Short mmCIF file of C-alpha atoms in Angstrom, two decimals:
data_model
loop_
_atom_site.label_atom_id
_atom_site.label_comp_id
_atom_site.label_asym_id
_atom_site.label_seq_id
_atom_site.Cartn_x
_atom_site.Cartn_y
_atom_site.Cartn_z
CA LEU A 47 7.09 8.21 3.00
CA CYS A 48 5.31 6.80 6.08
CA VAL A 49 5.23 2.75 6.47
CA LEU A 50 4.51 0.46 9.20
CA VAL A 51 5.19 -3.23 8.71
CA VAL A 52 4.78 -6.19 11.36
CA ILE A 53 4.73 -9.82 11.16
CA SER A 54 1.51 -11.63 11.63
CA CYS A 55 0.61 -15.48 11.64
CA GLU A 56 -2.99 -14.95 12.43
CA LYS A 57 -5.57 -17.46 11.02
CA VAL A 58 -7.49 -15.93 8.35
CA PRO A 59 -11.31 -15.91 9.20
CA VAL A 60 -13.81 -17.46 6.88
CA SER A 61 -17.05 -15.73 6.22
CA THR A 62 -19.97 -17.88 7.00
CA ASP A 63 -23.66 -17.60 5.93
CA HIS A 64 -24.62 -16.50 9.30
CA GLU A 65 -22.32 -13.68 9.42
CA ILE A 66 -23.54 -12.46 6.10
CA ASP A 67 -27.10 -12.39 7.47
CA ARG A 68 -25.91 -10.04 10.18
CA GLN A 69 -25.51 -7.32 7.36
CA THR A 70 -22.79 -5.35 9.21
CA GLY A 71 -19.45 -4.11 7.70
CA ILE A 72 -18.58 -4.34 4.09
CA THR A 73 -20.10 -7.49 2.33
CA GLY A 74 -19.80 -8.69 -1.39
CA LYS A 75 -19.38 -11.62 -3.47
CA LEU A 76 -16.61 -13.01 -5.76
CA LEU A 77 -16.94 -15.04 -9.08
CA LYS A 78 -14.80 -17.31 -10.65
CA PRO A 79 -13.32 -15.97 -14.25
CA ASN A 80 -16.34 -17.72 -16.03
CA GLY A 81 -18.42 -15.05 -14.27
CA VAL A 82 -20.91 -17.64 -12.94
CA SER A 83 -19.37 -19.97 -10.42
CA PRO A 84 -18.73 -18.57 -6.86
CA ALA A 85 -15.02 -18.13 -5.95
CA SER A 86 -14.92 -20.03 -2.49
CA GLU A 87 -11.94 -19.78 -0.35
CA ALA A 88 -10.54 -16.72 -2.14
CA LEU A 89 -8.61 -14.13 0.04
CA VAL A 90 -10.13 -10.84 0.38
CA THR A 91 -7.95 -7.90 1.67
CA LEU A 92 -9.12 -4.40 2.85
CA CYS A 93 -6.77 -1.61 3.30
CA PRO A 94 -7.16 2.21 3.63
CA ARG A 95 -6.88 3.77 0.48
CA SER A 96 -4.40 6.42 1.67
CA THR A 97 -1.98 3.90 2.98
CA ILE A 98 1.43 3.25 1.46
CA VAL A 99 2.95 0.08 2.62
CA SER A 100 6.49 -1.43 2.00
CA ILE A 101 7.12 -5.09 2.04
CA ASN A 102 10.07 -7.16 2.16
CA LYS A 103 9.62 -9.74 -0.62
CA ASP A 104 11.60 -12.44 1.21
CA ASP A 105 8.90 -12.37 4.09
CA GLU A 106 5.18 -12.63 2.26
CA LYS A 107 3.57 -12.90 5.68
CA ALA A 108 4.42 -9.13 6.31
CA THR A 109 1.12 -7.22 6.69
CA ASP A 110 -0.04 -3.75 7.89
CA PRO A 111 -2.10 -3.69 11.06
CA LYS A 112 -4.67 -1.62 9.45
CA LYS A 113 -5.59 -4.30 7.02
CA LYS A 114 -8.32 -6.60 7.30
CA ARG A 115 -8.12 -10.20 5.75
CA VAL A 116 -11.05 -12.84 5.31
CA GLN A 117 -11.86 -15.86 3.30
CA THR A 118 -15.03 -16.10 0.92
CA ALA A 119 -17.50 -18.80 2.08
CA SER A 120 -18.69 -21.65 -0.13
CA ASP A 121 -21.19 -19.43 -2.23
CA GLY A 122 -18.24 -16.89 -2.90
CA THR A 123 -19.70 -14.29 -0.39
CA PHE A 124 -17.43 -12.50 2.35
CA GLU A 125 -18.10 -9.96 5.03
CA ILE A 126 -15.23 -7.75 6.52
CA ASP A 127 -16.14 -6.38 9.96
CA TYR A 128 -14.20 -3.11 9.87
CA ARG A 129 -15.95 -0.51 11.95
CA GLN A 130 -14.02 2.67 10.77
CA SER A 131 -15.07 5.35 8.58
CA GLY A 132 -13.05 6.29 5.29
CA VAL A 133 -12.12 5.14 1.72
CA PHE A 134 -10.84 1.82 1.34
CA THR A 135 -9.52 -0.72 -1.39
CA LEU A 136 -10.12 -4.41 -1.62
CA GLU A 137 -8.24 -6.86 -3.45
CA GLY A 138 -9.35 -10.62 -4.04
CA THR A 139 -7.37 -13.35 -5.00
CA ASP A 140 -7.85 -17.09 -5.58
CA ARG A 141 -5.46 -20.19 -5.51
CA GLU A 142 -5.09 -19.98 -9.26
CA GLY A 143 -3.71 -16.53 -9.21
CA ASN A 144 -6.84 -14.83 -10.58
CA ALA A 145 -7.57 -11.52 -8.96
CA VAL A 146 -9.72 -8.31 -8.86
CA ARG A 147 -9.08 -4.90 -7.27
CA ILE A 148 -12.04 -2.76 -5.90
CA ASP A 149 -10.90 0.75 -5.60
CA SER A 150 -12.40 3.68 -3.59
CA VAL A 151 -14.94 1.91 -1.42
CA VAL A 152 -16.41 4.88 0.69
CA VAL A 153 -17.81 4.16 4.33
CA ASN A 154 -19.34 7.28 5.80
CA ASP A 155 -20.78 5.52 8.99
CA PRO A 156 -18.77 2.69 10.26
CA ASP A 157 -22.01 1.20 12.08
CA ASP A 158 -23.64 0.90 8.51
CA HIS A 159 -23.71 -1.88 6.19
CA THR A 160 -22.08 -1.49 2.73
CA HIS A 161 -22.65 -4.15 0.15
CA LEU A 162 -20.68 -4.15 -2.95
CA PRO A 163 -21.94 -5.50 -6.35
CA ASP A 164 -20.63 -9.13 -7.40
CA HIS A 165 -16.89 -9.06 -8.87
CA ILE A 166 -15.12 -11.35 -11.39
CA LEU A 167 -11.83 -12.64 -10.50
CA LYS A 168 -9.63 -12.47 -13.84
CA SER A 169 -6.07 -13.07 -14.78
CA THR A 170 -3.54 -10.38 -13.61
CA GLY A 171 -1.87 -7.59 -15.13
CA THR A 172 1.54 -5.80 -15.39
CA LEU A 173 2.60 -2.21 -15.20
CA SER A 174 5.58 -0.75 -16.73
CA GLY A 175 7.45 2.51 -17.08
CA LYS A 176 10.37 4.71 -16.72
CA VAL A 177 11.30 7.64 -14.38
CA THR A 178 14.23 9.91 -15.41
CA LEU A 179 15.95 12.00 -12.79
CA LYS A 180 17.54 15.58 -14.14
CA ASP A 181 20.65 16.86 -12.47
CA GLY A 182 22.31 13.68 -12.20
CA GLY A 183 20.05 11.69 -9.67
CA SER A 184 20.42 8.05 -9.41
CA SER A 185 17.67 5.70 -10.27
CA SER A 186 18.41 3.54 -7.35
CA ASN A 187 16.81 6.02 -5.11
CA VAL A 188 13.60 5.92 -6.76
CA PHE A 189 10.56 3.77 -5.78
CA ILE A 190 7.02 3.25 -7.18
CA LEU A 191 4.47 2.73 -4.46
CA VAL A 192 0.87 1.73 -4.77
CA PHE A 193 -1.77 3.41 -2.62
CA GLY A 194 -3.79 1.17 -0.61
CA SER A 195 -1.88 -1.85 -1.14
CA ASP A 196 1.44 -3.60 0.11
CA ARG A 197 3.32 -3.26 -3.20
CA PHE A 198 6.28 -1.19 -4.14
CA ILE A 199 9.21 -1.59 -6.66
CA GLN A 200 12.49 -0.08 -7.06
CA LEU A 201 13.75 1.38 -10.34
CA ASN A 202 16.46 -0.62 -12.31
CA SER A 203 19.39 1.11 -13.11
CA ASP A 204 18.12 2.41 -16.60
CA GLY A 205 15.18 4.13 -14.77
CA THR A 206 12.58 1.53 -15.82
CA PHE A 207 10.60 -0.77 -13.78
CA LEU A 208 8.12 -3.77 -14.20
CA MET A 209 5.35 -4.26 -11.79
CA GLU A 210 3.94 -7.76 -12.23
CA ASN A 211 0.85 -9.82 -10.96
CA LEU A 212 -1.30 -6.80 -10.47
CA PRO A 213 -5.22 -7.49 -9.76
CA TYR A 214 -7.12 -5.72 -12.58
CA GLY A 215 -8.49 -2.32 -11.74
CA ASN A 216 -7.70 1.31 -10.97
CA TYR A 217 -4.58 2.44 -9.10
CA THR A 218 -2.83 5.43 -7.82
CA LEU A 219 1.16 5.27 -8.04
CA LYS A 220 3.37 7.43 -5.89
CA ILE A 221 6.90 7.99 -7.49
CA VAL A 222 9.13 8.86 -4.73
CA CYS A 223 12.96 9.81 -4.68
CA VAL A 224 14.62 9.40 -1.43
CA GLN A 225 17.66 11.51 -2.63
CA LYS A 226 17.17 14.85 -0.59
CA GLU A 227 17.48 17.10 -3.69
CA TYR A 228 14.60 15.60 -5.22
CA GLY A 229 11.86 16.76 -2.56
CA ASN A 230 9.14 16.45 -4.65
CA SER A 231 6.93 13.37 -5.84
CA LEU A 232 4.63 12.51 -8.68
CA THR A 233 1.10 10.89 -8.26
CA VAL A 234 0.06 8.81 -11.36
CA PRO A 235 -3.59 7.32 -11.83
CA VAL A 236 -3.65 4.08 -13.94
CA THR A 237 -5.97 1.34 -14.94
CA VAL A 238 -4.64 -2.29 -14.84
CA THR A 239 -6.36 -4.48 -17.40
CA PRO A 240 -6.24 -8.58 -17.16
CA GLY A 241 -3.31 -10.19 -18.91
CA ASP A 242 -2.22 -7.02 -20.35
CA THR A 243 1.15 -4.89 -19.77
CA VAL A 244 -0.04 -1.28 -19.27
CA ASP A 245 2.92 1.41 -19.90
CA ILE A 246 2.67 4.70 -17.76
CA GLY A 247 5.11 6.26 -20.02
CA ASP A 248 8.41 8.32 -19.10
CA HIS A 249 7.95 10.73 -15.81
CA VAL A 250 10.58 13.10 -15.09
CA LEU A 251 11.64 14.43 -11.36
CA THR A 252 13.60 17.46 -11.20
CA ALA A 253 16.03 18.59 -8.49
CA SER A 254 14.43 21.29 -6.23
CA GLU A 255 15.93 23.67 -3.80
CA VAL A 256 14.75 21.64 -0.59
CA CYS A 257 15.76 23.46 2.76
CA VAL A 258 17.61 20.54 4.64
CA PRO A 259 17.99 20.84 8.55
CA GLU A 260 21.44 21.28 9.84
CA ASN A 261 23.18 19.79 13.10
CA VAL A 262 21.09 16.85 13.15
CA GLU A 263 22.16 14.71 16.37
CA LEU A 264 20.59 11.58 17.39
CA LEU A 265 21.29 10.70 20.97
CA TYR A 266 20.57 7.18 22.86
CA ASP A 267 19.89 6.65 26.45
CA THR A 268 20.24 2.85 26.86
CA VAL A 269 18.92 3.20 30.56
CA LYS A 270 15.81 5.01 30.04
CA MET A 271 15.31 3.48 26.53
CA VAL A 272 14.89 6.90 25.12
CA VAL A 273 16.20 8.34 21.82
CA THR A 274 16.43 12.16 21.28
CA LEU A 275 16.71 13.52 18.04
CA THR A 276 17.65 17.41 17.65
CA TRP A 277 18.36 19.68 14.75
CA ASP A 278 18.53 23.48 13.58
CA PRO A 279 15.21 24.22 11.79
CA CYS A 280 15.17 25.63 8.57
CA ASP A 281 14.59 29.22 8.12
CA ASP A 282 11.66 28.74 5.78
CA GLU A 283 7.90 30.06 6.20
CA SER A 284 6.67 27.46 3.73
CA ILE A 285 7.95 24.67 6.11
CA VAL A 286 5.10 23.74 8.76
CA GLY A 287 6.33 20.61 10.39
CA TYR A 288 8.63 17.61 9.83
CA ASN A 289 8.09 13.77 9.19
CA ILE A 290 10.47 11.53 11.28
CA TYR A 291 11.10 7.98 10.10
CA LYS A 292 13.01 4.94 11.38
CA TYR A 293 14.91 2.92 8.90
CA ASN A 294 15.50 -0.92 9.06
CA ASN A 295 18.23 -0.95 6.62
CA LYS A 296 18.50 -5.00 6.73
CA SER A 297 14.97 -5.60 5.57
CA ALA A 298 14.61 -2.55 3.60
CA ASP A 299 11.13 -1.82 5.57
CA GLN A 300 10.46 1.44 6.98
CA TYR A 301 8.66 2.24 10.20
CA PRO A 302 7.13 5.50 11.07
CA MET A 303 7.79 7.36 14.52
CA GLN A 304 4.70 9.17 15.58
#
């Protein structure tokens, strides 16, 4: 799990008709639930689809620096000047709580113009489900994360979860257990429909024989401001590398150490 969260108070730029005429980046138009009226001053957020972001629920301003946010113009149009290639997701929301998720927007050339068809904002939906851990695992160690979004949720004590206020559209969920015996994770595709609750069913995580490094030591040099982490690597040919994470226990956010 690799997550980066920072606090941002930047003013959200508003798309203008002049900007739309430049035909660069990603452009599109959002409509109100009636499918006719333009959704002006709606918030449009772009995020790389492969990104998984944890956000502290007590801080709604937390955001990922890879994101790009703009507001729609008076005619509902928007332009996002994001000059990187890749696969992205976009979420549009208005002040009434209506929303839409546009999944798998492909940008092959960052200098090209990508124009999306009009999308209609509708009421949000809900996801529910259950995750069972075999071999005595604790449900409190399991998280449901959403690819290309800043959403995540922790399982209830009985293994169930309820993720509300999701824009309608296609999602890919990742079920992760931080308990070391459960090194595997599950990826679940799902479609959220407006105003409905979609149950993803009961999924099972099984404990596996995960090779855990021994003699892990963390040394701090307060003068040089250097942290040194050492360990004895596992004698397992299937292991090609290690991911290192910094965990902020106070905010429940996670920050990757590159």
